[in-house]
XYZ file of C-alpha atoms in Angstrom:
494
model
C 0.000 0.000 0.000
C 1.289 3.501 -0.906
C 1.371 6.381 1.155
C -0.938 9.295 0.053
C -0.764 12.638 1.445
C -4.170 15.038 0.584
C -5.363 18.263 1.422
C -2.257 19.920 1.897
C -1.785 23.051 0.897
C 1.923 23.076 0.106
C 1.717 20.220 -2.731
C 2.041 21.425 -6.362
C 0.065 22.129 -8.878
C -0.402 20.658 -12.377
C 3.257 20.979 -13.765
C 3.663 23.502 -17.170
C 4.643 21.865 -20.345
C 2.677 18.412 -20.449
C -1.461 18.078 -20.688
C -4.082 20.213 -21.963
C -5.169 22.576 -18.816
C -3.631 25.776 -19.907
C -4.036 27.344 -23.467
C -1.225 29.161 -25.184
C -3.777 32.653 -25.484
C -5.773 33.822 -22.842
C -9.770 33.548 -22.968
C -10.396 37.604 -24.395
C -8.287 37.015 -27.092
C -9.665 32.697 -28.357
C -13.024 34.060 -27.480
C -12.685 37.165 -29.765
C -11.466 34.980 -32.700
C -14.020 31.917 -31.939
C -17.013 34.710 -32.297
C -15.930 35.899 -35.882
C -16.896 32.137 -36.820
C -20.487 32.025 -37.809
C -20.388 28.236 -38.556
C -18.936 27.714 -35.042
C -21.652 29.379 -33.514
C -24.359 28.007 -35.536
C -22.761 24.570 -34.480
C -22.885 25.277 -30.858
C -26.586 27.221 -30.604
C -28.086 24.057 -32.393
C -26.614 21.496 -30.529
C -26.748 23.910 -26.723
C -30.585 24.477 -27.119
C -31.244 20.800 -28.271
C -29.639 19.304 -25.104
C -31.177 21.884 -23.097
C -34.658 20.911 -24.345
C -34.135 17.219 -23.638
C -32.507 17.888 -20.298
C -35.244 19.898 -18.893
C -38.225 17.471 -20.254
C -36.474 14.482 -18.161
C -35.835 16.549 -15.244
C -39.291 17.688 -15.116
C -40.262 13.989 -14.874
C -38.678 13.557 -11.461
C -41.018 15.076 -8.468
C -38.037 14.239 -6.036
C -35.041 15.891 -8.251
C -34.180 18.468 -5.464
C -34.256 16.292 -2.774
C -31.929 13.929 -5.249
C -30.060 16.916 -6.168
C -28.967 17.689 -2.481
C -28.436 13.943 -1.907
C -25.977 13.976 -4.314
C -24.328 17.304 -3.447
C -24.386 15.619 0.029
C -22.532 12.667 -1.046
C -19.707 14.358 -2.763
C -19.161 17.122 0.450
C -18.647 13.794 2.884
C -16.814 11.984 0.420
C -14.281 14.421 -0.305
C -13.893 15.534 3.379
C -12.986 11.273 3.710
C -11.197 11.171 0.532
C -7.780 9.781 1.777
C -9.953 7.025 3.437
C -11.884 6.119 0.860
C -9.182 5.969 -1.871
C -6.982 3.505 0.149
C -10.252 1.487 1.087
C -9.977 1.368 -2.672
C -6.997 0.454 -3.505
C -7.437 -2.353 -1.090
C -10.598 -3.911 -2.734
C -8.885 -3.488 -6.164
C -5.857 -4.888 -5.249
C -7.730 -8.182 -3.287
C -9.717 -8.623 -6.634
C -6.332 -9.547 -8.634
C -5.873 -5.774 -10.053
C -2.908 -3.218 -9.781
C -2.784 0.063 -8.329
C -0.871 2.964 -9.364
C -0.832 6.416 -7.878
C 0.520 9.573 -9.705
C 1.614 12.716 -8.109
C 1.058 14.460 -11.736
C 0.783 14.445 -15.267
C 4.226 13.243 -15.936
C 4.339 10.494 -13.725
C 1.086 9.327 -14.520
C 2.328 9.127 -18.769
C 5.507 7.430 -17.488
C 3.417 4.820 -16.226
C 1.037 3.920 -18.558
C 3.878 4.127 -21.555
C 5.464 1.397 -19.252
C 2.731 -1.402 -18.496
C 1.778 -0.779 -22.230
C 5.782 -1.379 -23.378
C 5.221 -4.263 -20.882
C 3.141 -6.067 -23.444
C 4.960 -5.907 -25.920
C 2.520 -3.772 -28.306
C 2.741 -1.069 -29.652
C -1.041 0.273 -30.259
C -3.493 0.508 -27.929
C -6.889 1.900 -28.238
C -9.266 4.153 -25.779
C -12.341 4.968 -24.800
C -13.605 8.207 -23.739
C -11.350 9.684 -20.897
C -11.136 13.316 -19.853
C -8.270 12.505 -17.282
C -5.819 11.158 -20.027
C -6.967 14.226 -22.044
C -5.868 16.220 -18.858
C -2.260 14.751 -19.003
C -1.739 15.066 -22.609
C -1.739 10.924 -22.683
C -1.976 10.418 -26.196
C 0.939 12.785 -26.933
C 3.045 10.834 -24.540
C 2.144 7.403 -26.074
C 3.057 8.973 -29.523
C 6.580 9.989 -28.617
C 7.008 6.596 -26.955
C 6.258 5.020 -30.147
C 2.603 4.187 -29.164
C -0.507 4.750 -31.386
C -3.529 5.810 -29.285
C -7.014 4.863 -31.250
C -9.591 6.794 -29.722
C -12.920 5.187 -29.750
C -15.924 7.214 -28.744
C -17.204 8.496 -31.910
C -16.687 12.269 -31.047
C -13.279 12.016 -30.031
C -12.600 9.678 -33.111
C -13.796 12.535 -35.179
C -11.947 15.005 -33.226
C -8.583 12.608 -33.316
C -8.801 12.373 -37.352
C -9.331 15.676 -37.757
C -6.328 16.242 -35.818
C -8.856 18.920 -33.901
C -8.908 18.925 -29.854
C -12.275 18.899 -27.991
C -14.648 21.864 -27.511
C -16.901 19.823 -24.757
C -16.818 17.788 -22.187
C -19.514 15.413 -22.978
C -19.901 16.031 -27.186
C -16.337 16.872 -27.872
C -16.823 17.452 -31.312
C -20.065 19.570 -30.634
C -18.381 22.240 -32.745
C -18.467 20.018 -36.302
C -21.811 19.292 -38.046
C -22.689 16.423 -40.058
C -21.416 17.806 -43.183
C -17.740 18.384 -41.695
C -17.490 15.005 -40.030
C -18.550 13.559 -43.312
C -15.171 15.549 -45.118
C -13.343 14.158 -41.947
C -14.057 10.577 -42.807
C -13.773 10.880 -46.423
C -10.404 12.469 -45.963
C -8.827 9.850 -43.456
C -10.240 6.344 -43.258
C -8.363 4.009 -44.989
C -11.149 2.338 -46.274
C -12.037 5.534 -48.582
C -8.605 6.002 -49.728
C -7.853 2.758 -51.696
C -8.659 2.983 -55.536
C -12.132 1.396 -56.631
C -13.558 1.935 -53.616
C -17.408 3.843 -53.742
C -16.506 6.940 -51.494
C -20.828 7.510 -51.761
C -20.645 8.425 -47.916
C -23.379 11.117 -47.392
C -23.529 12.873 -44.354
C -26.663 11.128 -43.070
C -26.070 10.134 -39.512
C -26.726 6.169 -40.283
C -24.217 6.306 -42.805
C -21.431 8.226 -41.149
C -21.925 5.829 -37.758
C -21.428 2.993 -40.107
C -17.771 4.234 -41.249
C -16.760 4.835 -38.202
C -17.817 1.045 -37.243
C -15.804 -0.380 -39.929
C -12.863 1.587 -39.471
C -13.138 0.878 -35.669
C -13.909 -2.828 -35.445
C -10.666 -3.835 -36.954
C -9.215 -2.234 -34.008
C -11.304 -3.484 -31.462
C -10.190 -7.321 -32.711
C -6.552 -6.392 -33.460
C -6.226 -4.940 -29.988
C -4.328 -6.153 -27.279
C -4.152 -3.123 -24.439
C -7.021 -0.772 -24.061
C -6.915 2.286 -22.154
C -9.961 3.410 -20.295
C -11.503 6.691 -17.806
C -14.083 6.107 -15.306
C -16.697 8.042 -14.346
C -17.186 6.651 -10.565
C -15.351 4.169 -8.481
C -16.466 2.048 -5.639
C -14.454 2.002 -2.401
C -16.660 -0.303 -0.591
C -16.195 -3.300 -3.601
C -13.294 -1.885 -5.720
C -15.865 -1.600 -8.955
C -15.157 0.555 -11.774
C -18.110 2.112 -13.755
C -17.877 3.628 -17.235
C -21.170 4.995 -18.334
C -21.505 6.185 -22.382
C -23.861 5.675 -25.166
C -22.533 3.860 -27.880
C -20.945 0.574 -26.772
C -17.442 1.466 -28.001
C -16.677 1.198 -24.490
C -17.630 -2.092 -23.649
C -15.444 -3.662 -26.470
C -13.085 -1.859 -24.932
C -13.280 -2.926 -21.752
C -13.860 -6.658 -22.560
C -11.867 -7.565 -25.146
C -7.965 -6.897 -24.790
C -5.862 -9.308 -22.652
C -4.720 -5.892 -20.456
C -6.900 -2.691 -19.351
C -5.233 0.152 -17.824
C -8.188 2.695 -15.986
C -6.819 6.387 -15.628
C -8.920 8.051 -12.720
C -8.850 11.428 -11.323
C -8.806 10.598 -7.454
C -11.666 12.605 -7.080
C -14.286 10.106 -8.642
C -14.137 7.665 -5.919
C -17.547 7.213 -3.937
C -18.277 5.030 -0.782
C -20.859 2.729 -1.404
C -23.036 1.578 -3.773
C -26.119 3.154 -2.698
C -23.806 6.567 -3.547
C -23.347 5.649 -6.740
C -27.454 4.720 -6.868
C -27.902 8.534 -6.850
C -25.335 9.669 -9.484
C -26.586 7.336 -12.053
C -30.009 9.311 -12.179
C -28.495 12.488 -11.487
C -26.079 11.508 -14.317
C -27.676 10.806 -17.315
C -31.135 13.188 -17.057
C -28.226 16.424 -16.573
C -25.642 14.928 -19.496
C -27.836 13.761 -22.373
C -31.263 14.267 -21.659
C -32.134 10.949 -21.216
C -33.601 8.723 -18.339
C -30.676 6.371 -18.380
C -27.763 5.213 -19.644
C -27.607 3.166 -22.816
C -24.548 1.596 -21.675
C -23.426 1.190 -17.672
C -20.013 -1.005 -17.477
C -18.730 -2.393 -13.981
C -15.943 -4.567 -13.326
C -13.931 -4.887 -10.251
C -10.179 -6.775 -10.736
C -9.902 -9.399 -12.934
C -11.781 -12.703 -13.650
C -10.236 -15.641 -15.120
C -11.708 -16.899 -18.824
C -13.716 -13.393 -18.601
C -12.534 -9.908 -20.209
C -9.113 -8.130 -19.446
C -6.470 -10.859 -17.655
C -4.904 -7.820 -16.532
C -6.054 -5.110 -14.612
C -4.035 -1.315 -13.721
C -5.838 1.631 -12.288
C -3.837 4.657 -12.332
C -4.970 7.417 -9.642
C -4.015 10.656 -10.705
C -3.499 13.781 -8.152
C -2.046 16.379 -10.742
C -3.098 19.193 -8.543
C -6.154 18.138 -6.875
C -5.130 17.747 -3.558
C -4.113 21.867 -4.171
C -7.930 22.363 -4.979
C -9.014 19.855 -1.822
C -6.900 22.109 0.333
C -9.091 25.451 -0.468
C -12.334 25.305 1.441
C -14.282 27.415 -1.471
C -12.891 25.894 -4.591
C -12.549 22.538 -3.303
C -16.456 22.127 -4.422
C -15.218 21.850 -8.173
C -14.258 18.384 -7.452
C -17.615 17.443 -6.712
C -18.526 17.557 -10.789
C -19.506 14.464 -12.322
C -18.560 15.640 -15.892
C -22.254 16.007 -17.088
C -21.701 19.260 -19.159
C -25.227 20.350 -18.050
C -23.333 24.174 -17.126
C -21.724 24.393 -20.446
C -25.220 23.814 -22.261
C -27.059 26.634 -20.451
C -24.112 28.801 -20.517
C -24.339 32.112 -22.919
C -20.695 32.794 -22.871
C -19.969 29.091 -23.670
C -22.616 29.114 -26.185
C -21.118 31.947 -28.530
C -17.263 31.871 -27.675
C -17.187 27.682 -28.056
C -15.102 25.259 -25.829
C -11.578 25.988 -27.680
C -11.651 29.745 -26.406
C -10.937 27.819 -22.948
C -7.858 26.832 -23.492
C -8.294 23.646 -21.428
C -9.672 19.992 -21.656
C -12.316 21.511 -19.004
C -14.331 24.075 -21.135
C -16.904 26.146 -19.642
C -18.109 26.878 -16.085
C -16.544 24.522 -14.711
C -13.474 25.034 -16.966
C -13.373 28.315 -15.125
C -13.198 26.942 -12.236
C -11.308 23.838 -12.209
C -8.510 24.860 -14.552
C -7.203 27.456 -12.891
C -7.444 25.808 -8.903
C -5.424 22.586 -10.908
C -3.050 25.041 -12.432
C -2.545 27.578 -9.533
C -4.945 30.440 -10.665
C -1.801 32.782 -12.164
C -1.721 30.018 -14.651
C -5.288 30.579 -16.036
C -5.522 34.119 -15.037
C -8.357 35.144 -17.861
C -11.200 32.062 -16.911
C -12.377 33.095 -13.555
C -13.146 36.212 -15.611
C -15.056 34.042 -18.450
C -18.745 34.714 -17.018
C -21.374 36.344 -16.409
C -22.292 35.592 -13.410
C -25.923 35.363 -14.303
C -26.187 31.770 -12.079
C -27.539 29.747 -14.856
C -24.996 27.334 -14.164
C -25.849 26.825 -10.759
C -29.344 26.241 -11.091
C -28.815 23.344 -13.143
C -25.722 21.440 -11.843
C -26.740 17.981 -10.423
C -24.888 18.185 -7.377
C -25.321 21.714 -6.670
C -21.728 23.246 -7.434
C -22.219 27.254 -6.686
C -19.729 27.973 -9.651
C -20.920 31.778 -9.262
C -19.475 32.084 -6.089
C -16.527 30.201 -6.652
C -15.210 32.721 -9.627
C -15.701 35.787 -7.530
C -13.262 33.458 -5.111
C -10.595 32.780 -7.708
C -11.106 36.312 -9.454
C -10.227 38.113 -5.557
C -7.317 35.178 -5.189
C -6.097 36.740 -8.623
C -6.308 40.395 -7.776
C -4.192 39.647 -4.339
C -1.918 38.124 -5.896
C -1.220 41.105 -8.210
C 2.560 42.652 -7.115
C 2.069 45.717 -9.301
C -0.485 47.970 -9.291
C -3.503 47.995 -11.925
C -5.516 50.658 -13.652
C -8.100 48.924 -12.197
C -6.597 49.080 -8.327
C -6.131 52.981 -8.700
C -9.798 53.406 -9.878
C -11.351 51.446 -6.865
C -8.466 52.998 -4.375
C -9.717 56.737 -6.157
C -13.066 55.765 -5.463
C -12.909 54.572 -2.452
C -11.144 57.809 -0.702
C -14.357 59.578 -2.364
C -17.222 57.745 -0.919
C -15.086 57.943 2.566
C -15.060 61.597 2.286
C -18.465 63.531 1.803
C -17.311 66.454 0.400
C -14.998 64.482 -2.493
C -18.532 62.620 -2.548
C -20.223 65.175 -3.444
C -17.852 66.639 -6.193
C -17.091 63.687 -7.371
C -20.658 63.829 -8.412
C -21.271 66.897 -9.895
C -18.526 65.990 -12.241
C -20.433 62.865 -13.504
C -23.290 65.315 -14.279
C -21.172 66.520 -16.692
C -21.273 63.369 -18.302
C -25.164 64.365 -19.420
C -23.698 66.946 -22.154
C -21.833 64.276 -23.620
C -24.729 61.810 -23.820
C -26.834 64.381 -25.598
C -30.241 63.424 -24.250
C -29.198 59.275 -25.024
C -30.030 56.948 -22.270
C -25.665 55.756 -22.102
C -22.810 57.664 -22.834
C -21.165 57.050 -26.141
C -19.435 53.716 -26.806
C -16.364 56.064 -27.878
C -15.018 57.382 -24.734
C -11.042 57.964 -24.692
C -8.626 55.270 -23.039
C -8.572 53.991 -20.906
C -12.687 54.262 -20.176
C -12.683 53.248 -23.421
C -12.392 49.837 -22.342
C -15.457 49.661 -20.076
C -17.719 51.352 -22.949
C -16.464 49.104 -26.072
C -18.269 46.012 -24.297
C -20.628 47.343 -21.684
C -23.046 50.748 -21.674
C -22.646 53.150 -19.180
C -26.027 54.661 -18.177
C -26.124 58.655 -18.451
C -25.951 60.218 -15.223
C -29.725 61.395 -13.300
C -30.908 64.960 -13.115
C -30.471 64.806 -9.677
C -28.046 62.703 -7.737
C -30.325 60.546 -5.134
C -29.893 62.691 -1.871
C -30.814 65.535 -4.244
C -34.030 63.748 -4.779
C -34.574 62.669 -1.160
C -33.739 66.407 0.056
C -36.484 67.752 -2.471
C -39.233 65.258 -1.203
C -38.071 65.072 2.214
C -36.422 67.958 3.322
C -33.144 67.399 5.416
């Protein structure tokens, strides 16, 4: 058994230089570029309001979803306040049911050790199904410099793998394609469109395209002899595994190789099985809109004559116990990657998941990037919303994301060593509404502001720097007649 040490503050964060959590712009600057593409945000407003649609329908179904909602918020505060616990009581069951545990302080170490149990076998292919943690640590670009090709097999991330594109979403990660440019995708890559005589008829009719990709994949499915697989929960009290998904790509996965390696974030582990009870309805209703899942996978270890001969779960910190250790943020662990923020979110909506810069898109991108990376590192996301508490009101477990960015946004400002435009303004303004006479000249200057306004309900957009900056993307309301103790003096007297 290994010794694990969580919650404490002075462990590092996600190292620089390996995995997808920080982008190479920040948000401002994707987001500006991702809104000049029409097709992008056609894309995303189609496939946003459809999911929405779906997800409220089967949500209105449930009379009890609150009290469900709160049981699973419930679940994830306890578990995480046990987590060291629970994760050994897991490694224990796995480990008694003939599997392997590894644990990874961070991305690195976590590659290292995958590239070795697959060298182990003496192959060099391997193929995956859908897992946001090996996204996280930039697995597949790891296994490539090893000499290691990575299939992916979930059809969205086998889109977004040919098209040598990254994901845009944590549950649809080619949401950003439609059927048109998938169809150019396949045409362009499979091998089974390239060779000479062959009738490249593919139309972009959704039948047809999930036919190409089950020829192209079921070659790889039999050829295979190590898959590589996420997990969406895991079971201390058993050691059991689940992978929930939709198109069975996973089960082949997980059944037929000789060896299965499981990459897990360490925050996915749950008690018992009557936990997990509640995130498989909270689950699927907030992901897809539907009342299930079409496919639920559990295995725990290995048993003989029956799937995988080998078994390896990797645990992978790679910053988390830094989030665990920060009694605000340490709530963005609780998400169960169900995407249902980034569907209802209008920034998300029109800037698209790439304008993230992380595997995490979204609210919860903007809040779980920058607590993995140390908040410096993704100064720009905490600043990525609106605030407007949309995704709060529909997160399954009850995640106040709101409240966390106005955490991260005041961790960023303290941490500022030189002073800001911004810190002079508030300082400036602060001295005046301390000091009633500034107060009230400060306010018959603003008047002024009426003769610029000419009559118009907000001052023109055009103001010189650096206000110009506040009135390019927000209007700023012409000042009253009268300022309001001018109005209370009038009706009131003093």
């Amino acid at each position: 058994m290994s010794a694990v040490d969580l919650g404490m503050p002075s462990l590092p964060h996600a190292p620089r230089g390996v995995g997808h959590l920080r982008g190479d712009r920040s948000f401002p600057d994707a987001a500006r570029e991702s809104l000049r593409d029409g097709q992008l945000r056609a894309n995303l407003g189609h496939a946003t309001s459809t999911i929405r649609a779906k997800r409220k329908a089967v949500v209105d179904e449930v009379p009890d979803w609150a009290e469900l909602r709160e049981a699973g918020r419930a679940i994830k505060a306890a578990t995480m306040a046990r987590l060291d616990e629970h994760l050994v009581a897991l490694e224990e069951q796995v480990t008694a049911r003939g599997g392997t545990v590894h644990w990874a302080r961070d991305a690195e170490e976590a590659n290292e050790i995958v590239i070795r149990l697959v060298q182990a076998t003496g192959t060099d292919e391997v193929v995956k199904v859908k897992s946001m943690a090996t996204q996280e640590i930039g697995l597949n670009e790891a296994l490539e410099a090893a000499g290691i090709a990575a299939h992916e097999t979930d059809l969205a991330e086998l889109i977004v793998q040919l098209g040598e594109d990254t994901p845009s979403h944590i549950l649809v990660p080619a949401i950003h394609k439609n059927r048109a440019e998938i169809r150019e995708i396949f045409l362009r890559t499979m091998p089974q469109f390239q060779e000479q005589g062959v009738d490249a008829d593919l139309t972009d009719e959704p039948r047809r395209l999930a036919m190409a990709a089950r020829a192209h994949l079921r070659e790889r499915f039999l050829r295979a002899r190590v898959a590589i697989s996420g997990a969406n929960f895991a079971v201390a009290e058993t050691g059991t595994l689940a992978v929930v998904e939709s198109e069975g790509n996973g089960r082949m996965c997980l059944t037929l190789p000789r060896t299965l390696i499981t990459v897990m974030g360490i925050e996915k582990v749950v008690p018992t099985w009557r936990d997990l009870e509640v995130f498989l309805q909270l689950l699927p209703r907030s992901s897809t809109g539907e009342r299930m899942n079409p496919y639920t996978s559990l295995w725990a270890g290995v048993t003989p004559g029956d799937g995988p001969q080998e078994f390896h779960l990797v645990l992978v910190d790679n910053g988390r116990t830094a989030v665990l250790a920060d009694e605000v943020g340490r709530a963005a662990l609780h998400c169960i990657r169900c995407s249902a923020c980034l569907n209802v979110c209008p920034v998300y909506e029109r800037a698209g998941g790439h304008a993230y810069g992380s595997v995490y898109p979204g609210p919860i991108g903007a809040v779980l990037s920058p607590q993995l990376t140390g908040v410096e590192d993704n100064a720009s996301l905490p600043y990525a919303s609106s605030l407007c508490g949309a995704c709060y009101d529909v997160c399954p477990v009850a995640i106040d994301i709101p409240s966390i960015l106005v955490h991260l946004r005041a961790e960023h400002v303290e941490a500022q060593e030189r002073t800001t435009p911004e810190a002079v303004a508030f300082r400036a303004l602060a001295k005046a509404m301390s000091t009633p006479r500034l107060w009230r000249l400060a306010q018959r200057a603003a008047g002024l502001g009426r003769l610029l306004s000419r009559g118009k309900p907000t001052l023109p957009a055009a103001l010189p720097p650096p206000a110009s900056k506040w009135t390019r993307t927000r209007d700023l309301p012409t000042p009253p007649r009268e300022t309001f103790t001018q109005q209370w003096v009038r009706e009131r007297g003093r």
